[in-house]
Amino acid sequence: MPNMKVTVDTILSLSESDGVDELQKHLTLLSDDQLTTMLTNSAVKGKDAGVLIKAIFKGSPVSVSHGANRRLLVYKHCIPLCESGDLQTEVTSDIIGLLMLETHSLPGHALATLASLYVDAIKLGEMNSGRSLELFPTILTALAATEALAYGKGELSGDEYKKQLINSLCSSRWDPQCVIHLTTMFRDVPLSAEELQFLIEKILRMFLKLDLQEIPPLVYQLLLLTAKGCKKLVLEGIISYFKKQDQLQKEEQRNGESEDVEVQTILQDQLRHVEGTVILHIVFAIRLDHELGREFFKNLKAAQSDPLCPFSIALLLSVARIQRFEEQVFEFLKGAITKNFKDDQIQHSSKFLQELLPQFNSISNMILDTVKNSVFGWDHVTQGLVQLGFILMDSFGPKAGAFGKVTEGASSTAKTPNQLACRLGGQVLLESFKMHEPIRGEILEQVLNRLVTKTASPVTHFIDLLSSIVMSAPMILLESSSKVTETFDQLSYLPLSTVEGLLKAVQPLLKASMSMKDALILVLRKAMFSSNLDGRKSAVAGFLLLLKNFRILGSLASSQASQAITSSQVQADVHSRYNTAANEAFCLEILSSLRRCLNQQADVRLMLYELKRYFEPEQDLLPPLKLESCISAHGDQVFIQEPLAHLLCCTVHCLLWNQNIRSGGNVSNDEDDEDEEGGVQSELHTILESITKRMIKSELEDFELDKCAEFSTSSSVGVKNSIYAVLVMGLNEVLMEYNFITANYSKNHFEDVLELFKRYHKVSEILKERAGKGRPTSSKTSRSLLSLGFISTLLTALFRDSTQSREECLSVLRSSGDFLRYSVSVALQKIQQLEETGHTDGPEGQSPDKTFCHLCDITSVLMWRYTNVPSTVEDAGKKEKGQSVSLLCLEGLLRVFTTVLQRFPTRMSNFLSSLDVSGEGEAEGEGSDLTEQTAFYIRQFQRALMNQLSGGEEGFNSKEAQLLVSILSILSRQHNPSSQQFVQMITWTVKICKETNFEDISLTKGLLSLLFNMHVLYKSPVSLLWEMCQDIHSQLGDIDQDVEVEKQSHFAIISMKTAASTTLLVLSQVGKVLDEVDWLIAKKKGQIGSDRTISGNTQQPLGQQDPIEKAVTIQLGTLLTALHELVQTALPTGPCTDTLMRELSRTYSILTTLTKYYIQLCATQPGQLSARLEKLVKLSGSHLTPQCYCFITYVQSGELTAGGPEKLKKKKKEDEAVAAASAKVLRESKAIPNLIFNIEQYEKFLILLSKKSKVNLMQYMKLSTSRDFRINAATLEAALQEQEQQRDESQQTEDSQVSEENQAPKKKRRKQ
């Protein structure tokens, strides 16, 4: 050891002096082992290692062979030494640094040896620490600069040698532990584009062999490597890796849940944290390199087939935090979401597409998965989620239509892509609110802001969201109560519907927060005296809502509300703070507010006093009520001051409700109160009986009404008369309801009801009659004041009550056809109101459950009446004006089925099982499922339609048949298209269409629409369309009158009379088939693009045709054959020919798109074209194009003949009519040039495809007619003859001259 130390010191001292020769001599004395031992000891001690290596290099000149060998020895020894991990980090860095500096001076063979050493070490997994890998790029760079190296028996240039090494390295097996080090190392290696791609594909494959924890640092290094290129490949690889991991994790979780296995190879929280870190790395890289961001978007847009997954959505939302990409991200996501919903809708509406393509991945599920995943510390994603939620709700929420009517329904029954996107936005915000505390305040604030600011457009979707937030987290909202109370301050300025929705949504909070409730009452009191009418309405609505929800009977409402709220704290709060007494005091406080404002109390007693103001106490005086007190005037405007009929209606309902409560035993203990209340009730009954008797005695003149009086809305007299008429009708209705309910089936009372109805009917008829003459009295008839519950009771009594004791009294009402029709028509009105608004007038109209029960009862009666009393029997018995009761019942059934599907879609099974039609139907229905129940009622209506169709022309009622078809159409949608019942329904409909020969256009349209709507869910309707086109051609004849068309009749329903309307339906269906084909071609084009960019995998050769391509060519082939029939048919000029022109244009446009697709395919996969495509081109050339030109000529000649005589008449008409006609001609004239242009474009691209595929497709196409200077000989002949006649008449004196002038053209004509 001492000798060794002296030697080291000697070497160091010699290197410091100028004695290089001495140093060389000294080094030659050392053996290789001594030199390496000396280096090892110096390096381990960390003392003088770098200086020693410098000294060795100084004494080992490269020009001398032993000097070069010694240098190589130092490299060979130091590389494993540094890799061993025995040295301090600083020493290792020193050594590697020195070696890097001297690398370029090494000879080529030494560099090759070192490079091979590295490659072998990596293959053997000896480079796990990666400390010495920094040197490898320098060696490779130096190697590439070498001119020639021995390789095998020959020579290679240094650059080629380097390529061989890299190829060998990337082709070998890598130890997973060294992947990150190698990726870092390759950043400094000069690589060609192909080498870089090979390397990155290798690294991406290694992802699966690494632990999850090692992925983020590797991704970081890969992103740094993208500075060299292959950005798209890296991003695709990272996204597809995490997409696969997500799927595996989901499957494991699903299998674990089903098999109770808890061992998971992929831990969810670990995966999510890794994903979060990787997203941060990518976003950071995109911030520094915007080109990476652009490649990311380009890749997403190109990969149309399946671009998104929860990871890529999270990544997108994080990228949105970079300002320059924000708008791009949300526009892309909006587009992707709506496209996904639209594609899903298109696929669901066609069995043909369902069989051809797999089910799409739901983007809404992916986005909601992203929300769930974001709980694992993805703070960089949450802001983007909130923005996305609000963007979707703002962009796709319901829009205000004409007159402020909402154009789209509630989100609960979302159907259209826009509605689904809006609902998804709400779900994203709700789930984000539940999961992320920091963003709750912002979500709540933005929702409330939109309620306040969006007064012009509907805000129902935001109210639904607020309601869901309140129900899911009431205690959290109480922390932000100040935001809610700030919104209360704006109540008087908001639309009434918004106020009602907002207060209903926050109602659970009012029960839990005293301060919030006090703030609301204060605001409502102020609003009571607002100068704005809507403000005062909002105040009343607010107070009534509070009254409803703070009941005083046994503190019922409090306990109900506390069950609805999940938090135990709120339950405790409700029960401790608001007991019965507190609720009672609260309600009295509200009543006092209402009394002060409206000058009327809601109490029964005070309502009676209010009614007395308008009641005439003198029993002999007619009318019993003072109508003049109900109106007031302002200038020349007359308006209603007191809606007396509504007041009487409320009085009657309060009285009957009170009576029910008392008879049910719920009476108070205070006897004085009871006596007083009983007195009030009896007085009220007396007043109502008096009003009834005197109303029956009153004539129209008593109310200052006359059947010849004016009822127009343009004069004050007419307005006053209209108000009186509506009040009288309303009063009669209210009294009818009161007398029927209190009659207890007394014949005298029922006679009173009928007399009241006669008075009502008389006024109603006058209004209808006056509306028919001149100006209408009002836009629609006033709404009936009868309640839905009463209508249900009345109809049941009229049609289904068979109790013997009631027979005589009910016959009084049953004898009046008008009364029966009136009862059913009011039911229709109520059902329509329920369909449009979701509620009806009357005391129980706001309760969905009670409304549903009444609806079931009414439908049961209507169904029984229609099925048991056929309309033919009814019509034969009596001919009265107006619709028959059976027909009204049928119309009611159609409306009911529509309403139930729209408003109660989940309760259809309960609804059908409650319709007790035959007495056995109910028992039969309850045990069966929805499919069987629906099938039962479909059979009932099928039987009714068959009776209509088999009864001959006399017994046929077109309106009834149409209604039956509409009902069958609605019910058939309840069947699963794969069910046996659905197939039976289609078979039946086809049979009807083939055998029915009624020449009724409306029925034909209805039946064919039903057939098409069902058939498309069963299989593609192209063959059906072909048969129908043959029938239409057969019925209408050929455009060439000399050609006799073969008589064919597949469908008897198509006749001369119905052929034109059938043509429009068939063409509409052709349009839908073309839409599907166009959509499929677009999908295939997207796949070509994505396959080329993502994987480079080629599809199957063109000889083996893809199933989608095969389906497209078959569909188009059959359509061409169908259009071949139509284009030769002598269709009436007008809508039929215009529509056919449009569909022909589209057909050629889609044929062009298909041709372009094959051109694109030939570019990526050269090969033989499919025989089917050649057949399709041949078919288009032989069967369609020539006929199209004949058809154009036919249409133009038809327009000329139709326009000839009319033009002479039009000269005498006004200029405006001429202008309108010319505008129409201009509009229609575009169809022909469009069609010709599309045919020529198709032929142009066929020529291009012929060149690409080396197949002559143009052999099947005839040259197009040049239409610019076309001369029709027959038309020219006729025009010239007409010209000759005119000249003969006007210039008789110049006969010889005229004949000379006309000779030349005649010769030309013969030549032609």
PDB file of N, CA, C and O in Angstrom, residues 183-220:
ATOM      1  N   THR A 183     -34.575   6.261 -21.427  1.00  0.00           N
ATOM      2  CA  THR A 183     -35.353   7.340 -22.060  1.00  0.00           C
ATOM      3  C   THR A 183     -34.645   8.673 -21.875  1.00  0.00           C
ATOM      4  O   THR A 183     -34.540   9.472 -22.805  1.00  0.00           O
ATOM      5  N   THR A 184     -34.146   8.904 -20.639  1.00  0.00           N
ATOM      6  CA  THR A 184     -33.411  10.143 -20.354  1.00  0.00           C
ATOM      7  C   THR A 184     -32.169  10.222 -21.243  1.00  0.00           C
ATOM      8  O   THR A 184     -31.860  11.270 -21.815  1.00  0.00           O
ATOM      9  N   MET A 185     -31.472   9.082 -21.359  1.00  0.00           N
ATOM     10  CA  MET A 185     -30.235   9.031 -22.132  1.00  0.00           C
ATOM     11  C   MET A 185     -30.480   9.359 -23.613  1.00  0.00           C
ATOM     12  O   MET A 185     -29.726  10.106 -24.235  1.00  0.00           O
ATOM     13  N   PHE A 186     -31.587   8.830 -24.188  1.00  0.00           N
ATOM     14  CA  PHE A 186     -31.841   9.004 -25.618  1.00  0.00           C
ATOM     15  C   PHE A 186     -32.158  10.450 -25.993  1.00  0.00           C
ATOM     16  O   PHE A 186     -32.123  10.806 -27.169  1.00  0.00           O
ATOM     17  N   ARG A 187     -32.481  11.277 -24.987  1.00  0.00           N
ATOM     18  CA  ARG A 187     -32.718  12.698 -25.294  1.00  0.00           C
ATOM     19  C   ARG A 187     -31.480  13.342 -25.918  1.00  0.00           C
ATOM     20  O   ARG A 187     -31.582  14.271 -26.710  1.00  0.00           O
ATOM     21  N   ASP A 188     -30.295  12.817 -25.538  1.00  0.00           N
ATOM     22  CA  ASP A 188     -29.045  13.424 -26.029  1.00  0.00           C
ATOM     23  C   ASP A 188     -28.464  12.687 -27.230  1.00  0.00           C
ATOM     24  O   ASP A 188     -27.380  13.023 -27.698  1.00  0.00           O
ATOM     25  N   VAL A 189     -29.163  11.621 -27.691  1.00  0.00           N
ATOM     26  CA  VAL A 189     -28.651  10.853 -28.829  1.00  0.00           C
ATOM     27  C   VAL A 189     -29.262  11.405 -30.113  1.00  0.00           C
ATOM     28  O   VAL A 189     -30.480  11.542 -30.202  1.00  0.00           O
ATOM     29  N   PRO A 190     -28.451  11.746 -31.116  1.00  0.00           N
ATOM     30  CA  PRO A 190     -29.042  12.193 -32.388  1.00  0.00           C
ATOM     31  C   PRO A 190     -29.738  11.022 -33.080  1.00  0.00           C
ATOM     32  O   PRO A 190     -29.121   9.973 -33.290  1.00  0.00           O
ATOM     33  N   LEU A 191     -31.023  11.190 -33.384  1.00  0.00           N
ATOM     34  CA  LEU A 191     -31.817  10.091 -33.965  1.00  0.00           C
ATOM     35  C   LEU A 191     -32.523  10.573 -35.225  1.00  0.00           C
ATOM     36  O   LEU A 191     -32.968  11.722 -35.298  1.00  0.00           O
ATOM     37  N   SER A 192     -32.659   9.665 -36.203  1.00  0.00           N
ATOM     38  CA  SER A 192     -33.476   9.989 -37.376  1.00  0.00           C
ATOM     39  C   SER A 192     -34.945   9.820 -36.992  1.00  0.00           C
ATOM     40  O   SER A 192     -35.260   9.245 -35.944  1.00  0.00           O
ATOM     41  N   ALA A 193     -35.863  10.273 -37.851  1.00  0.00           N
ATOM     42  CA  ALA A 193     -37.307  10.201 -37.549  1.00  0.00           C
ATOM     43  C   ALA A 193     -37.753   8.754 -37.356  1.00  0.00           C
ATOM     44  O   ALA A 193     -38.515   8.438 -36.434  1.00  0.00           O
ATOM     45  N   GLU A 194     -37.222   7.843 -38.219  1.00  0.00           N
ATOM     46  CA  GLU A 194     -37.622   6.426 -38.115  1.00  0.00           C
ATOM     47  C   GLU A 194     -37.117   5.818 -36.812  1.00  0.00           C
ATOM     48  O   GLU A 194     -37.824   5.073 -36.136  1.00  0.00           O
ATOM     49  N   GLU A 195     -35.859   6.161 -36.453  1.00  0.00           N
ATOM     50  CA  GLU A 195     -35.289   5.636 -35.201  1.00  0.00           C
ATOM     51  C   GLU A 195     -36.064   6.138 -33.996  1.00  0.00           C
ATOM     52  O   GLU A 195     -36.334   5.390 -33.050  1.00  0.00           O
ATOM     53  N   LEU A 196     -36.436   7.425 -34.044  1.00  0.00           N
ATOM     54  CA  LEU A 196     -37.186   8.002 -32.931  1.00  0.00           C
ATOM     55  C   LEU A 196     -38.530   7.300 -32.756  1.00  0.00           C
ATOM     56  O   LEU A 196     -38.939   6.959 -31.638  1.00  0.00           O
ATOM     57  N   GLN A 197     -39.201   7.049 -33.894  1.00  0.00           N
ATOM     58  CA  GLN A 197     -40.502   6.356 -33.827  1.00  0.00           C
ATOM     59  C   GLN A 197     -40.334   4.947 -33.265  1.00  0.00           C
ATOM     60  O   GLN A 197     -41.109   4.514 -32.407  1.00  0.00           O
ATOM     61  N   PHE A 198     -39.298   4.234 -33.750  1.00  0.00           N
ATOM     62  CA  PHE A 198     -39.013   2.868 -33.271  1.00  0.00           C
ATOM     63  C   PHE A 198     -38.766   2.880 -31.765  1.00  0.00           C
ATOM     64  O   PHE A 198     -39.301   2.058 -31.006  1.00  0.00           O
ATOM     65  N   LEU A 199     -37.985   3.857 -31.316  1.00  0.00           N
ATOM     66  CA  LEU A 199     -37.642   3.982 -29.896  1.00  0.00           C
ATOM     67  C   LEU A 199     -38.887   4.254 -29.055  1.00  0.00           C
ATOM     68  O   LEU A 199     -39.116   3.597 -28.027  1.00  0.00           O
ATOM     69  N   ILE A 200     -39.705   5.226 -29.502  1.00  0.00           N
ATOM     70  CA  ILE A 200     -40.886   5.609 -28.703  1.00  0.00           C
ATOM     71  C   ILE A 200     -41.887   4.466 -28.630  1.00  0.00           C
ATOM     72  O   ILE A 200     -42.472   4.199 -27.570  1.00  0.00           O
ATOM     73  N   GLU A 201     -42.064   3.747 -29.743  1.00  0.00           N
ATOM     74  CA  GLU A 201     -42.967   2.585 -29.713  1.00  0.00           C
ATOM     75  C   GLU A 201     -42.466   1.542 -28.714  1.00  0.00           C
ATOM     76  O   GLU A 201     -43.258   0.926 -27.997  1.00  0.00           O
ATOM     77  N   LYS A 202     -41.114   1.377 -28.656  1.00  0.00           N
ATOM     78  CA  LYS A 202     -40.508   0.434 -27.694  1.00  0.00           C
ATOM     79  C   LYS A 202     -40.799   0.880 -26.254  1.00  0.00           C
ATOM     80  O   LYS A 202     -41.223   0.083 -25.410  1.00  0.00           O
ATOM     81  N   ILE A 203     -40.591   2.175 -25.988  1.00  0.00           N
ATOM     82  CA  ILE A 203     -40.804   2.699 -24.620  1.00  0.00           C
ATOM     83  C   ILE A 203     -42.279   2.561 -24.233  1.00  0.00           C
ATOM     84  O   ILE A 203     -42.603   2.162 -23.108  1.00  0.00           O
ATOM     85  N   LEU A 204     -43.192   2.870 -25.181  1.00  0.00           N
ATOM     86  CA  LEU A 204     -44.630   2.776 -24.873  1.00  0.00           C
ATOM     87  C   LEU A 204     -45.040   1.345 -24.577  1.00  0.00           C
ATOM     88  O   LEU A 204     -45.891   1.100 -23.715  1.00  0.00           O
ATOM     89  N   ARG A 205     -44.396   0.388 -25.283  1.00  0.00           N
ATOM     90  CA  ARG A 205     -44.705  -1.027 -24.982  1.00  0.00           C
ATOM     91  C   ARG A 205     -44.232  -1.407 -23.593  1.00  0.00           C
ATOM     92  O   ARG A 205     -44.806  -2.276 -22.942  1.00  0.00           O
ATOM     93  N   MET A 206     -43.156  -0.748 -23.130  1.00  0.00           N
ATOM     94  CA  MET A 206     -42.594  -1.060 -21.806  1.00  0.00           C
ATOM     95  C   MET A 206     -43.506  -0.570 -20.669  1.00  0.00           C
ATOM     96  O   MET A 206     -43.338  -0.992 -19.533  1.00  0.00           O
ATOM     97  N   PHE A 207     -44.459   0.339 -20.975  1.00  0.00           N
ATOM     98  CA  PHE A 207     -45.371   0.861 -19.939  1.00  0.00           C
ATOM     99  C   PHE A 207     -46.020  -0.276 -19.151  1.00  0.00           C
ATOM    100  O   PHE A 207     -46.144  -0.213 -17.927  1.00  0.00           O
ATOM    101  N   LEU A 208     -46.433  -1.297 -19.887  1.00  0.00           N
ATOM    102  CA  LEU A 208     -47.186  -2.386 -19.255  1.00  0.00           C
ATOM    103  C   LEU A 208     -46.333  -3.210 -18.293  1.00  0.00           C
ATOM    104  O   LEU A 208     -46.858  -3.902 -17.432  1.00  0.00           O
ATOM    105  N   LYS A 209     -44.985  -3.126 -18.454  1.00  0.00           N
ATOM    106  CA  LYS A 209     -44.093  -3.932 -17.595  1.00  0.00           C
ATOM    107  C   LYS A 209     -43.616  -3.167 -16.365  1.00  0.00           C
ATOM    108  O   LYS A 209     -42.943  -3.717 -15.510  1.00  0.00           O
ATOM    109  N   LEU A 210     -43.987  -1.887 -16.307  1.00  0.00           N
ATOM    110  CA  LEU A 210     -43.522  -1.057 -15.187  1.00  0.00           C
ATOM    111  C   LEU A 210     -44.571  -0.974 -14.090  1.00  0.00           C
ATOM    112  O   LEU A 210     -45.766  -1.153 -14.332  1.00  0.00           O
ATOM    113  N   ASP A 211     -44.099  -0.677 -12.883  1.00  0.00           N
ATOM    114  CA  ASP A 211     -45.028  -0.388 -11.788  1.00  0.00           C
ATOM    115  C   ASP A 211     -45.699   0.947 -12.066  1.00  0.00           C
ATOM    116  O   ASP A 211     -45.125   1.835 -12.703  1.00  0.00           O
ATOM    117  N   LEU A 212     -46.934   1.101 -11.529  1.00  0.00           N
ATOM    118  CA  LEU A 212     -47.678   2.358 -11.742  1.00  0.00           C
ATOM    119  C   LEU A 212     -46.882   3.572 -11.289  1.00  0.00           C
ATOM    120  O   LEU A 212     -46.887   4.616 -11.931  1.00  0.00           O
ATOM    121  N   GLN A 213     -46.155   3.433 -10.169  1.00  0.00           N
ATOM    122  CA  GLN A 213     -45.433   4.574  -9.601  1.00  0.00           C
ATOM    123  C   GLN A 213     -44.317   5.072 -10.522  1.00  0.00           C
ATOM    124  O   GLN A 213     -43.863   6.210 -10.405  1.00  0.00           O
ATOM    125  N   GLU A 214     -43.847   4.173 -11.413  1.00  0.00           N
ATOM    126  CA  GLU A 214     -42.740   4.564 -12.297  1.00  0.00           C
ATOM    127  C   GLU A 214     -43.224   5.256 -13.569  1.00  0.00           C
ATOM    128  O   GLU A 214     -42.423   5.775 -14.337  1.00  0.00           O
ATOM    129  N   ILE A 215     -44.547   5.261 -13.777  1.00  0.00           N
ATOM    130  CA  ILE A 215     -45.085   5.838 -15.023  1.00  0.00           C
ATOM    131  C   ILE A 215     -44.893   7.367 -15.076  1.00  0.00           C
ATOM    132  O   ILE A 215     -44.420   7.883 -16.094  1.00  0.00           O
ATOM    133  N   PRO A 216     -45.240   8.143 -14.013  1.00  0.00           N
ATOM    134  CA  PRO A 216     -45.105   9.604 -14.140  1.00  0.00           C
ATOM    135  C   PRO A 216     -43.697  10.085 -14.510  1.00  0.00           C
ATOM    136  O   PRO A 216     -43.564  10.883 -15.447  1.00  0.00           O
ATOM    137  N   PRO A 217     -42.598   9.586 -13.850  1.00  0.00           N
ATOM    138  CA  PRO A 217     -41.268  10.067 -14.279  1.00  0.00           C
ATOM    139  C   PRO A 217     -40.942   9.670 -15.719  1.00  0.00           C
ATOM    140  O   PRO A 217     -40.303  10.422 -16.441  1.00  0.00           O
ATOM    141  N   LEU A 218     -41.417   8.477 -16.135  1.00  0.00           N
ATOM    142  CA  LEU A 218     -41.161   8.043 -17.505  1.00  0.00           C
ATOM    143  C   LEU A 218     -41.903   8.955 -18.495  1.00  0.00           C
ATOM    144  O   LEU A 218     -41.349   9.346 -19.533  1.00  0.00           O
ATOM    145  N   VAL A 219     -43.166   9.284 -18.155  1.00  0.00           N
ATOM    146  CA  VAL A 219     -43.950  10.185 -19.014  1.00  0.00           C
ATOM    147  C   VAL A 219     -43.243  11.533 -19.130  1.00  0.00           C
ATOM    148  O   VAL A 219     -43.147  12.117 -20.211  1.00  0.00           O
ATOM    149  N   TYR A 220     -42.718  11.999 -18.011  1.00  0.00           N
ATOM    150  CA  TYR A 220     -42.009  13.293 -18.008  1.00  0.00           C
ATOM    151  C   TYR A 220     -40.840  13.258 -18.990  1.00  0.00           C
ATOM    152  O   TYR A 220     -40.640  14.179 -19.787  1.00  0.00           O
TER     153      TYR A 220
END
